[in-house]
PDB file of C-alpha atoms and ligand atoms in Angstrom:
ATOM      1  CA  MET A   1       9.232 -67.816-134.598  1.00  0.00           C
ATOM      2  CA  THR A   2      11.357 -67.146-137.615  1.00  0.00           C
ATOM      3  CA  SER A   3      11.285 -70.449-139.440  1.00  0.00           C
ATOM      4  CA  ALA A   4       9.400 -70.585-142.689  1.00  0.00           C
ATOM      5  CA  ARG A   5       9.527 -74.340-142.837  1.00  0.00           C
ATOM      6  CA  THR A   6       6.335 -76.325-142.737  1.00  0.00           C
ATOM      7  CA  PRO A   7       5.546 -78.336-139.608  1.00  0.00           C
ATOM      8  CA  ALA A   8       7.017 -81.807-139.643  1.00  0.00           C
ATOM      9  CA  ALA A   9       3.604 -83.408-139.213  1.00  0.00           C
ATOM     10  CA  GLY A  10       3.633 -87.123-139.751  1.00  0.00           C
ATOM     11  CA  THR A  11       7.387 -87.397-139.556  1.00  0.00           C
ATOM     12  CA  GLU A  12       8.074 -90.950-138.569  1.00  0.00           C
ATOM     13  CA  PRO A  13      10.003 -91.538-135.379  1.00  0.00           C
ATOM     14  CA  ALA A  14      13.761 -91.633-135.563  1.00  0.00           C
ATOM     15  CA  GLU A  15      15.986 -92.986-132.820  1.00  0.00           C
ATOM     16  CA  GLN A  16      18.590 -90.348-133.610  1.00  0.00           C
ATOM     17  CA  PRO A  17      17.190 -86.872-132.980  1.00  0.00           C
ATOM     18  CA  SER A  18      17.147 -85.078-136.312  1.00  0.00           C
ATOM     19  CA  GLU A  19      19.795 -82.456-136.949  1.00  0.00           C
ATOM     20  CA  ASP A  20      17.320 -79.685-137.613  1.00  0.00           C
ATOM     21  CA  ALA A  21      15.068 -80.356-134.618  1.00  0.00           C
ATOM     22  CA  LEU A  22      14.175 -77.340-132.495  1.00  0.00           C
ATOM     23  CA  LEU A  23      14.891 -79.370-129.373  1.00  0.00           C
ATOM     24  CA  SER A  24      16.503 -82.754-129.079  1.00  0.00           C
ATOM     25  CA  ALA A  25      17.264 -85.053-126.187  1.00  0.00           C
ATOM     26  CA  GLN A  26      19.756 -87.857-126.663  1.00  0.00           C
ATOM     27  CA  ASP A  27      19.761 -90.871-124.290  1.00  0.00           C
ATOM     28  CA  VAL A  28      18.593 -88.796-121.353  1.00  0.00           C
ATOM     29  CA  SER A  29      18.258 -90.442-117.937  1.00  0.00           C
ATOM     30  CA  LYS A  30      17.448 -89.214-114.450  1.00  0.00           C
ATOM     31  CA  SER A  31      17.710 -91.208-111.277  1.00  0.00           C
ATOM     32  CA  PHE A  32      16.626 -90.242-107.790  1.00  0.00           C
ATOM     33  CA  GLY A  33      18.664 -92.439-105.475  1.00  0.00           C
ATOM     34  CA  GLY A  34      17.857 -95.957-106.600  1.00  0.00           C
ATOM     35  CA  LEU A  35      14.845 -94.942-108.688  1.00  0.00           C
ATOM     36  CA  LEU A  36      15.369 -94.547-112.420  1.00  0.00           C
ATOM     37  CA  ALA A  37      12.628 -92.016-113.216  1.00  0.00           C
ATOM     38  CA  VAL A  38      13.671 -91.451-116.852  1.00  0.00           C
ATOM     39  CA  SER A  39      15.701 -94.082-118.664  1.00  0.00           C
ATOM     40  CA  ASP A  40      17.689 -93.424-121.881  1.00  0.00           C
ATOM     41  CA  VAL A  41      15.027 -91.373-123.616  1.00  0.00           C
ATOM     42  CA  THR A  42      15.821 -90.013-127.080  1.00  0.00           C
ATOM     43  CA  PHE A  43      13.305 -87.495-128.270  1.00  0.00           C
ATOM     44  CA  SER A  44      12.984 -84.450-130.487  1.00  0.00           C
ATOM     45  CA  ILE A  45      10.565 -81.645-131.217  1.00  0.00           C
ATOM     46  CA  PRO A  46      10.400 -80.200-134.722  1.00  0.00           C
ATOM     47  CA  GLU A  47      10.241 -76.471-135.312  1.00  0.00           C
ATOM     48  CA  ARG A  48       6.575 -75.389-135.092  1.00  0.00           C
ATOM     49  CA  GLY A  49       5.518 -78.934-134.139  1.00  0.00           C
ATOM     50  CA  ILE A  50       2.778 -79.932-131.713  1.00  0.00           C
ATOM     51  CA  VAL A  51       3.797 -83.153-129.982  1.00  0.00           C
ATOM     52  CA  SER A  52       2.539 -84.953-126.896  1.00  0.00           C
ATOM     53  CA  MET A  53       4.052 -87.069-124.185  1.00  0.00           C
ATOM     54  CA  ILE A  54       1.741 -89.520-122.464  1.00  0.00           C
ATOM     55  CA  GLY A  55       2.045 -92.420-120.036  1.00  0.00           C
ATOM     56  CA  PRO A  56       0.613 -93.733-116.772  1.00  0.00           C
ATOM     57  CA  ASN A  57       1.089 -91.899-113.469  1.00  0.00           C
ATOM     58  CA  GLY A  58       4.706 -91.912-112.384  1.00  0.00           C
ATOM     59  CA  ALA A  59       5.980 -92.703-115.907  1.00  0.00           C
ATOM     60  CA  GLY A  60       8.539 -89.872-115.773  1.00  0.00           C
ATOM     61  CA  LYS A  61       6.812 -87.212-117.895  1.00  0.00           C
ATOM     62  CA  THR A  62       7.163 -84.285-115.489  1.00  0.00           C
ATOM     63  CA  THR A  63      10.714 -85.333-114.635  1.00  0.00           C
ATOM     64  CA  PHE A  64      11.524 -85.175-118.346  1.00  0.00           C
ATOM     65  CA  PHE A  65      10.018 -81.650-118.554  1.00  0.00           C
ATOM     66  CA  ASN A  66      12.036 -80.620-115.524  1.00  0.00           C
ATOM     67  CA  MET A  67      15.216 -81.643-117.312  1.00  0.00           C
ATOM     68  CA  LEU A  68      14.298 -79.761-120.488  1.00  0.00           C
ATOM     69  CA  THR A  69      13.792 -76.573-118.474  1.00  0.00           C
ATOM     70  CA  GLY A  70      16.885 -76.922-116.278  1.00  0.00           C
ATOM     71  CA  LEU A  71      15.060 -77.615-113.005  1.00  0.00           C
ATOM     72  CA  TYR A  72      16.680 -81.057-112.855  1.00  0.00           C
ATOM     73  CA  ARG A  73      20.066 -82.005-114.220  1.00  0.00           C
ATOM     74  CA  PRO A  74      20.043 -85.237-116.202  1.00  0.00           C
ATOM     75  CA  THR A  75      22.056 -88.065-114.666  1.00  0.00           C
ATOM     76  CA  SER A  76      23.259 -88.761-118.205  1.00  0.00           C
ATOM     77  CA  GLY A  77      22.480 -87.743-121.759  1.00  0.00           C
ATOM     78  CA  VAL A  78      22.498 -84.511-123.744  1.00  0.00           C
ATOM     79  CA  ILE A  79      19.745 -81.973-124.389  1.00  0.00           C
ATOM     80  CA  SER A  80      20.126 -79.381-127.101  1.00  0.00           C
ATOM     81  CA  PHE A  81      17.982 -76.495-128.228  1.00  0.00           C
ATOM     82  CA  ARG A  82      18.559 -74.909-131.653  1.00  0.00           C
ATOM     83  CA  GLY A  83      21.743 -76.968-131.848  1.00  0.00           C
ATOM     84  CA  ARG A  84      23.074 -75.582-128.579  1.00  0.00           C
ATOM     85  CA  ASP A  85      23.855 -77.805-125.597  1.00  0.00           C
ATOM     86  CA  ILE A  86      21.574 -76.788-122.717  1.00  0.00           C
ATOM     87  CA  THR A  87      22.047 -79.915-120.582  1.00  0.00           C
ATOM     88  CA  ARG A  88      23.586 -78.097-117.637  1.00  0.00           C
ATOM     89  CA  MET A  89      22.228 -74.621-118.196  1.00  0.00           C
ATOM     90  CA  ARG A  90      20.376 -72.678-115.487  1.00  0.00           C
ATOM     91  CA  PRO A  91      16.566 -72.421-115.831  1.00  0.00           C
ATOM     92  CA  ASP A  92      16.633 -68.628-116.340  1.00  0.00           C
ATOM     93  CA  ARG A  93      19.176 -68.969-119.164  1.00  0.00           C
ATOM     94  CA  ILE A  94      17.035 -71.650-120.802  1.00  0.00           C
ATOM     95  CA  THR A  95      13.980 -69.375-120.525  1.00  0.00           C
ATOM     96  CA  ALA A  96      15.972 -66.573-122.126  1.00  0.00           C
ATOM     97  CA  LEU A  97      16.871 -68.868-125.038  1.00  0.00           C
ATOM     98  CA  GLY A  98      13.178 -69.425-125.749  1.00  0.00           C
ATOM     99  CA  ILE A  99      11.742 -72.337-123.737  1.00  0.00           C
ATOM    100  CA  ALA A 100       8.792 -71.585-121.460  1.00  0.00           C
ATOM    101  CA  ARG A 101       6.514 -73.829-119.440  1.00  0.00           C
ATOM    102  CA  THR A 102       3.467 -74.189-117.272  1.00  0.00           C
ATOM    103  CA  PHE A 103       3.317 -76.429-114.217  1.00  0.00           C
ATOM    104  CA  GLN A 104       1.191 -79.482-113.431  1.00  0.00           C
ATOM    105  CA  ASN A 105       0.317 -77.835-110.121  1.00  0.00           C
ATOM    106  CA  ILE A 106      -0.510 -74.231-110.947  1.00  0.00           C
ATOM    107  CA  ARG A 107       2.188 -71.890-109.662  1.00  0.00           C
ATOM    108  CA  LEU A 108       0.731 -68.403-109.728  1.00  0.00           C
ATOM    109  CA  PHE A 109       1.296 -65.739-107.105  1.00  0.00           C
ATOM    110  CA  GLY A 110      -2.126 -65.933-105.467  1.00  0.00           C
ATOM    111  CA  THR A 111      -1.995 -62.484-103.873  1.00  0.00           C
ATOM    112  CA  MET A 112      -1.016 -60.791-107.120  1.00  0.00           C
ATOM    113  CA  THR A 113      -3.489 -59.959-109.867  1.00  0.00           C
ATOM    114  CA  ALA A 114      -3.679 -61.869-113.133  1.00  0.00           C
ATOM    115  CA  LEU A 115      -1.999 -58.907-114.833  1.00  0.00           C
ATOM    116  CA  GLU A 116       0.820 -58.712-112.269  1.00  0.00           C
ATOM    117  CA  ASN A 117       1.504 -62.429-112.661  1.00  0.00           C
ATOM    118  CA  VAL A 118       2.108 -61.895-116.371  1.00  0.00           C
ATOM    119  CA  LEU A 119       4.318 -58.864-115.673  1.00  0.00           C
ATOM    120  CA  VAL A 120       6.523 -61.159-113.586  1.00  0.00           C
ATOM    121  CA  GLY A 121       6.942 -63.332-116.682  1.00  0.00           C
ATOM    122  CA  GLU A 122       7.905 -60.298-118.756  1.00  0.00           C
ATOM    123  CA  HIS A 123      10.470 -59.193-116.228  1.00  0.00           C
ATOM    124  CA  ALA A 124      13.045 -61.555-117.732  1.00  0.00           C
ATOM    125  CA  ARG A 125      13.048 -59.391-120.862  1.00  0.00           C
ATOM    126  CA  MET A 126      12.974 -55.938-119.240  1.00  0.00           C
ATOM    127  CA  ARG A 127      16.100 -53.807-118.991  1.00  0.00           C
ATOM    128  CA  ALA A 128      15.309 -51.477-116.092  1.00  0.00           C
ATOM    129  CA  GLY A 129      17.319 -53.177-113.319  1.00  0.00           C
ATOM    130  CA  LEU A 130      16.993 -52.390-109.632  1.00  0.00           C
ATOM    131  CA  ILE A 131      18.140 -48.747-109.625  1.00  0.00           C
ATOM    132  CA  GLY A 132      16.023 -47.978-112.668  1.00  0.00           C
ATOM    133  CA  SER A 133      12.980 -49.532-111.028  1.00  0.00           C
ATOM    134  CA  ILE A 134      13.394 -47.277-107.973  1.00  0.00           C
ATOM    135  CA  LEU A 135      14.229 -43.984-109.745  1.00  0.00           C
ATOM    136  CA  ARG A 136      11.909 -44.650-112.683  1.00  0.00           C
ATOM    137  CA  PRO A 137      13.361 -42.294-115.295  1.00  0.00           C
ATOM    138  CA  PRO A 138      11.226 -41.742-118.448  1.00  0.00           C
ATOM    139  CA  ARG A 139      12.841 -44.637-120.291  1.00  0.00           C
ATOM    140  CA  VAL A 140      11.874 -47.012-117.479  1.00  0.00           C
ATOM    141  CA  ARG A 141       8.356 -45.606-117.278  1.00  0.00           C
ATOM    142  CA  ARG A 142       7.948 -46.138-121.020  1.00  0.00           C
ATOM    143  CA  GLU A 143       9.190 -49.700-120.641  1.00  0.00           C
ATOM    144  CA  GLU A 144       6.748 -50.301-117.780  1.00  0.00           C
ATOM    145  CA  ARG A 145       3.861 -48.920-119.790  1.00  0.00           C
ATOM    146  CA  SER A 146       4.594 -51.130-122.754  1.00  0.00           C
ATOM    147  CA  ALA A 147       5.064 -54.158-120.471  1.00  0.00           C
ATOM    148  CA  HIS A 148       1.649 -53.430-119.014  1.00  0.00           C
ATOM    149  CA  GLU A 149       0.080 -53.203-122.462  1.00  0.00           C
ATOM    150  CA  LYS A 150       1.778 -56.400-123.545  1.00  0.00           C
ATOM    151  CA  ALA A 151       0.513 -58.237-120.447  1.00  0.00           C
ATOM    152  CA  GLN A 152      -3.038 -57.107-121.216  1.00  0.00           C
ATOM    153  CA  GLU A 153      -2.666 -58.146-124.830  1.00  0.00           C
ATOM    154  CA  LEU A 154      -1.373 -61.607-123.823  1.00  0.00           C
ATOM    155  CA  LEU A 155      -4.176 -62.166-121.337  1.00  0.00           C
ATOM    156  CA  GLY A 156      -6.668 -61.230-124.030  1.00  0.00           C
ATOM    157  CA  TYR A 157      -4.916 -63.575-126.457  1.00  0.00           C
ATOM    158  CA  VAL A 158      -5.296 -66.562-124.109  1.00  0.00           C
ATOM    159  CA  GLY A 159      -8.978 -65.704-123.678  1.00  0.00           C
ATOM    160  CA  LEU A 160      -9.071 -64.144-120.218  1.00  0.00           C
ATOM    161  CA  PRO A 161     -12.013 -61.738-119.936  1.00  0.00           C
ATOM    162  CA  ALA A 162     -10.847 -58.137-119.410  1.00  0.00           C
ATOM    163  CA  SER A 163     -13.162 -57.913-116.396  1.00  0.00           C
ATOM    164  CA  VAL A 164     -11.051 -60.375-114.381  1.00  0.00           C
ATOM    165  CA  MET A 165      -7.529 -59.204-115.344  1.00  0.00           C
ATOM    166  CA  GLY A 166      -7.344 -57.085-112.195  1.00  0.00           C
ATOM    167  CA  LEU A 167      -8.568 -59.820-109.836  1.00  0.00           C
ATOM    168  CA  LEU A 168      -6.211 -61.648-107.506  1.00  0.00           C
ATOM    169  CA  ALA A 169      -5.123 -64.933-109.089  1.00  0.00           C
ATOM    170  CA  VAL A 170      -6.456 -66.852-106.103  1.00  0.00           C
ATOM    171  CA  ASN A 171      -9.981 -65.633-106.900  1.00  0.00           C
ATOM    172  CA  LEU A 172      -9.970 -66.810-110.526  1.00  0.00           C
ATOM    173  CA  SER A 173     -11.663 -69.981-111.742  1.00  0.00           C
ATOM    174  CA  TYR A 174      -9.414 -72.954-112.332  1.00  0.00           C
ATOM    175  CA  GLY A 175      -9.634 -72.618-116.103  1.00  0.00           C
ATOM    176  CA  ASP A 176      -8.768 -68.915-115.904  1.00  0.00           C
ATOM    177  CA  GLN A 177      -5.773 -69.634-113.658  1.00  0.00           C
ATOM    178  CA  ARG A 178      -4.495 -72.057-116.304  1.00  0.00           C
ATOM    179  CA  ARG A 179      -4.933 -69.316-118.918  1.00  0.00           C
ATOM    180  CA  VAL A 180      -2.943 -66.838-116.819  1.00  0.00           C
ATOM    181  CA  GLU A 181      -0.150 -69.408-116.490  1.00  0.00           C
ATOM    182  CA  ILE A 182      -0.001 -69.767-120.259  1.00  0.00           C
ATOM    183  CA  ALA A 183       0.022 -65.973-120.712  1.00  0.00           C
ATOM    184  CA  ARG A 184       2.860 -65.700-118.205  1.00  0.00           C
ATOM    185  CA  ALA A 185       4.822 -68.366-120.077  1.00  0.00           C
ATOM    186  CA  LEU A 186       4.225 -66.538-123.382  1.00  0.00           C
ATOM    187  CA  ALA A 187       5.470 -63.285-121.861  1.00  0.00           C
ATOM    188  CA  SER A 188       9.057 -64.472-122.315  1.00  0.00           C
ATOM    189  CA  ASP A 189       8.454 -64.792-126.106  1.00  0.00           C
ATOM    190  CA  PRO A 190       9.242 -68.514-126.279  1.00  0.00           C
ATOM    191  CA  SER A 191       9.674 -70.507-129.461  1.00  0.00           C
ATOM    192  CA  LEU A 192       8.894 -73.683-127.489  1.00  0.00           C
ATOM    193  CA  LEU A 193       6.094 -73.956-124.957  1.00  0.00           C
ATOM    194  CA  LEU A 194       5.876 -76.929-122.582  1.00  0.00           C
ATOM    195  CA  LEU A 195       2.436 -77.552-121.091  1.00  0.00           C
ATOM    196  CA  ASP A 196       2.164 -80.020-118.190  1.00  0.00           C
ATOM    197  CA  GLU A 197      -1.441 -81.257-118.089  1.00  0.00           C
ATOM    198  CA  PRO A 198      -3.026 -77.932-119.041  1.00  0.00           C
ATOM    199  CA  THR A 199      -6.562 -79.348-119.193  1.00  0.00           C
ATOM    200  CA  ALA A 200      -6.487 -80.812-115.671  1.00  0.00           C
ATOM    201  CA  GLY A 201      -9.584 -79.459-113.950  1.00  0.00           C
ATOM    202  CA  MET A 202     -11.077 -78.074-117.172  1.00  0.00           C
ATOM    203  CA  ASN A 203     -14.487 -79.136-118.473  1.00  0.00           C
ATOM    204  CA  ALA A 204     -14.916 -80.571-121.994  1.00  0.00           C
ATOM    205  CA  ASP A 205     -15.782 -77.179-123.413  1.00  0.00           C
ATOM    206  CA  GLU A 206     -12.714 -75.493-121.949  1.00  0.00           C
ATOM    207  CA  SER A 207     -10.492 -78.372-123.131  1.00  0.00           C
ATOM    208  CA  ALA A 208     -11.820 -78.023-126.681  1.00  0.00           C
ATOM    209  CA  ARG A 209     -11.078 -74.302-126.575  1.00  0.00           C
ATOM    210  CA  LEU A 210      -7.553 -75.024-125.392  1.00  0.00           C
ATOM    211  CA  VAL A 211      -7.003 -77.371-128.356  1.00  0.00           C
ATOM    212  CA  ALA A 212      -8.085 -74.605-130.735  1.00  0.00           C
ATOM    213  CA  PHE A 213      -5.836 -72.168-128.893  1.00  0.00           C
ATOM    214  CA  MET A 214      -2.768 -74.415-129.192  1.00  0.00           C
ATOM    215  CA  ARG A 215      -3.239 -74.605-132.962  1.00  0.00           C
ATOM    216  CA  GLN A 216      -3.730 -70.854-133.161  1.00  0.00           C
ATOM    217  CA  LEU A 217      -0.583 -70.266-131.142  1.00  0.00           C
ATOM    218  CA  ARG A 218       1.446 -72.423-133.489  1.00  0.00           C
ATOM    219  CA  ASP A 219      -0.098 -71.033-136.668  1.00  0.00           C
ATOM    220  CA  GLU A 220      -0.024 -67.349-135.697  1.00  0.00           C
ATOM    221  CA  ARG A 221       3.118 -67.123-133.589  1.00  0.00           C
ATOM    222  CA  GLY A 222       5.120 -70.118-134.794  1.00  0.00           C
ATOM    223  CA  VAL A 223       5.416 -71.551-131.284  1.00  0.00           C
ATOM    224  CA  ALA A 224       6.218 -75.268-131.023  1.00  0.00           C
ATOM    225  CA  ILE A 225       4.333 -77.085-128.265  1.00  0.00           C
ATOM    226  CA  LEU A 226       5.146 -80.114-126.144  1.00  0.00           C
ATOM    227  CA  LEU A 227       2.121 -81.288-124.250  1.00  0.00           C
ATOM    228  CA  ILE A 228       1.859 -83.704-121.341  1.00  0.00           C
ATOM    229  CA  GLU A 229      -1.763 -84.722-121.196  1.00  0.00           C
ATOM    230  CA  HIS A 230      -3.979 -87.401-119.688  1.00  0.00           C
ATOM    231  CA  ASP A 231      -7.094 -86.447-121.687  1.00  0.00           C
ATOM    232  CA  MET A 232      -6.844 -88.769-124.711  1.00  0.00           C
ATOM    233  CA  LYS A 233      -9.398 -86.788-126.685  1.00  0.00           C
ATOM    234  CA  VAL A 234      -7.147 -83.730-126.479  1.00  0.00           C
ATOM    235  CA  VAL A 235      -4.036 -85.779-127.324  1.00  0.00           C
ATOM    236  CA  MET A 236      -5.636 -87.454-130.339  1.00  0.00           C
ATOM    237  CA  GLU A 237      -6.994 -84.178-131.684  1.00  0.00           C
ATOM    238  CA  VAL A 238      -4.018 -81.908-131.433  1.00  0.00           C
ATOM    239  CA  SER A 239      -0.852 -84.030-131.650  1.00  0.00           C
ATOM    240  CA  GLU A 240       1.179 -84.537-134.782  1.00  0.00           C
ATOM    241  CA  ARG A 241       3.245 -87.103-132.902  1.00  0.00           C
ATOM    242  CA  VAL A 242       2.861 -88.893-129.568  1.00  0.00           C
ATOM    243  CA  THR A 243       5.613 -90.325-127.374  1.00  0.00           C
ATOM    244  CA  VAL A 244       4.685 -92.837-124.685  1.00  0.00           C
ATOM    245  CA  LEU A 245       6.682 -93.300-121.489  1.00  0.00           C
ATOM    246  CA  ASP A 246       6.212 -96.163-119.047  1.00  0.00           C
ATOM    247  CA  HIS A 247       8.407 -96.678-115.986  1.00  0.00           C
ATOM    248  CA  GLY A 248      10.765 -94.036-117.387  1.00  0.00           C
ATOM    249  CA  GLU A 249      11.250 -95.746-120.735  1.00  0.00           C
ATOM    250  CA  LYS A 250      10.031 -94.699-124.144  1.00  0.00           C
ATOM    251  CA  ILE A 251       7.816 -97.605-125.207  1.00  0.00           C
ATOM    252  CA  ALA A 252       6.193 -96.135-128.333  1.00  0.00           C
ATOM    253  CA  GLU A 253       6.294 -93.110-130.601  1.00  0.00           C
ATOM    254  CA  GLY A 254       4.440 -92.128-133.751  1.00  0.00           C
ATOM    255  CA  LYS A 255       1.176 -90.784-135.074  1.00  0.00           C
ATOM    256  CA  PRO A 256      -1.645 -90.683-132.511  1.00  0.00           C
ATOM    257  CA  GLN A 257      -3.748 -93.405-134.147  1.00  0.00           C
ATOM    258  CA  THR A 258      -0.795 -95.789-134.485  1.00  0.00           C
ATOM    259  CA  VAL A 259       0.333 -95.272-130.913  1.00  0.00           C
ATOM    260  CA  ALA A 260      -3.172 -95.701-129.511  1.00  0.00           C
ATOM    261  CA  GLY A 261      -3.414 -99.131-131.120  1.00  0.00           C
ATOM    262  CA  ASP A 262       0.059-100.276-130.028  1.00  0.00           C
ATOM    263  CA  PRO A 263      -0.274-103.353-127.792  1.00  0.00           C
ATOM    264  CA  ARG A 264       2.566-102.176-125.494  1.00  0.00           C
ATOM    265  CA  VAL A 265       0.750 -98.915-124.904  1.00  0.00           C
ATOM    266  CA  VAL A 266      -2.581-100.595-124.211  1.00  0.00           C
ATOM    267  CA  GLU A 267      -0.799-102.986-121.859  1.00  0.00           C
ATOM    268  CA  ALA A 268       0.977-100.143-120.017  1.00  0.00           C
ATOM    269  CA  TYR A 269      -2.331 -98.411-119.312  1.00  0.00           C
ATOM    270  CA  LEU A 270      -4.365-101.522-118.520  1.00  0.00           C
ATOM    271  CA  GLY A 271      -1.610-103.033-116.393  1.00  0.00           C
ATOM    272  CA  LYS A 272      -1.376 -99.826-114.422  1.00  0.00           C
ATOM    273  CA  ARG A 273      -5.097 -99.612-113.888  1.00  0.00           C
ATOM    274  CA  GLY A 274      -5.293-103.264-112.836  1.00  0.00           C
ATOM    275  CA  GLY A 275      -2.541-102.615-110.324  1.00  0.00           C
ATOM    276  CA  THR A 276      -3.848 -99.427-108.756  1.00  0.00           C
ATOM    277  CA  GLU A 277      -7.624 -99.492-108.857  1.00  0.00           C
TER     278      GLU A 277
HETATM  279  N1  ATP B 301      12.241 -84.837-106.913  1.00  0.00           N
HETATM  280  C1  ATP B 301      12.026 -86.157-106.862  1.00  0.00           C
HETATM  281  N2  ATP B 301      12.623 -86.942-105.938  1.00  0.00           N
HETATM  282  C2  ATP B 301      12.415 -88.273-105.901  1.00  0.00           C
HETATM  283  N3  ATP B 301      11.617 -88.932-106.756  1.00  0.00           N
HETATM  284  C3  ATP B 301      10.987 -88.212-107.691  1.00  0.00           C
HETATM  285  C4  ATP B 301      11.145 -86.793-107.803  1.00  0.00           C
HETATM  286  N4  ATP B 301      10.388 -86.344-108.839  1.00  0.00           N
HETATM  287  C5  ATP B 301       9.777 -87.429-109.348  1.00  0.00           C
HETATM  288  N5  ATP B 301      10.131 -88.553-108.666  1.00  0.00           N
HETATM  289  C6  ATP B 301       9.704 -89.913-108.953  1.00  0.00           C
HETATM  290  O1  ATP B 301       9.984 -90.163-110.319  1.00  0.00           O
HETATM  291  C7  ATP B 301       8.949 -90.945-110.922  1.00  0.00           C
HETATM  292  C8  ATP B 301       8.388 -90.182-112.095  1.00  0.00           C
HETATM  293  O2  ATP B 301       7.642 -89.079-111.610  1.00  0.00           O
HETATM  294  P1  ATP B 301       7.004 -87.984-112.570  1.00  0.00           P
HETATM  295  O3  ATP B 301       6.427 -86.932-111.699  1.00  0.00           O
HETATM  296  O4  ATP B 301       8.013 -87.565-113.553  1.00  0.00           O
HETATM  297  O5  ATP B 301       5.843 -88.815-113.289  1.00  0.00           O
HETATM  298  P2  ATP B 301       4.692 -88.316-114.267  1.00  0.00           P
HETATM  299  O6  ATP B 301       4.779 -89.164-115.476  1.00  0.00           O
HETATM  300  O7  ATP B 301       4.757 -86.850-114.438  1.00  0.00           O
HETATM  301  O8  ATP B 301       3.387 -88.741-113.439  1.00  0.00           O
HETATM  302  P3  ATP B 301       1.939 -88.017-113.318  1.00  0.00           P
HETATM  303  O9  ATP B 301       1.172 -88.450-114.543  1.00  0.00           O
HETATM  304  O10 ATP B 301       1.356 -88.612-112.089  1.00  0.00           O
HETATM  305  O11 ATP B 301       2.151 -86.552-113.228  1.00  0.00           O
HETATM  306  C9  ATP B 301       7.928 -91.222-109.817  1.00  0.00           C
HETATM  307  O12 ATP B 301       8.215 -92.486-109.268  1.00  0.00           O
HETATM  308  C10 ATP B 301       8.198 -90.117-108.824  1.00  0.00           C
HETATM  309  O13 ATP B 301       7.844 -90.512-107.524  1.00  0.00           O
HETATM  310 MG1   MG B 302       3.513 -85.307-113.985  1.00  0.00          MG
END
């Protein structure tokens, strides 16, 4: 959020992750038993960039996300964030450094309200501790009040109507649940936001609004975004750079138009469709 540099839009792909990348992954692999889910992927995200990762089902996209956020440990390779090695760091430490995410399958607490779900996300930054939370001295009450205000502000920022902020998450529309997930991720004040198929289940109108929101988030708050997305319209509209995975390997990377016309990419998608439908 502090960089004054301009976004690295149109930067051509480099096999070596650039020195000044916000996040870089060098030759990262992950195997599950005999299955190589991600194979020697080198990838970087520029400060304040909006980049996408695409590929057929099972290509390794979510597995790659899970390594960036510490949920999975890479079998080999190095991941660094702001020049710091985070390859074997715990997920909560990685969150504290400034990487936040949403999940492909929404993971909200269904029996908590939208507002409470965002407060959970803020908890990582609060100082009260267990004793403080029970005794609630004035300092803690002040902290709680400001956390509450911040949660409301974030939910408003992602476009959740005030009238539904107090509803249980389970009773929200699909699009609104996705919004709450983004607000919860933003509650940890990330400088990098990873979105795993955020438009899944959204209609065209909601998807278009999400595209506008991603740009706003980057422009106003300086947040870099890595997007996994199946909706090509969204990918083509919002991405400064697209990386394509197929069977765990990076098969193409570059500007959206270039990648979309790449024969290997077309083949990966058509081959997959021919094989599964
Ligand atoms: N925890 C796991 N244990 C074993 N295999 C896994 C695990 N997670 C993912 N895989 C396998 O790794 C491969 C890549 O899966 P991944 O979920 O990363 O794909 P994806 O690109 O996100 O696909 P989709 O577009 O369907 O979400 C798949 O073959 C999947 O079955
Ligand atoms: Mg996935």
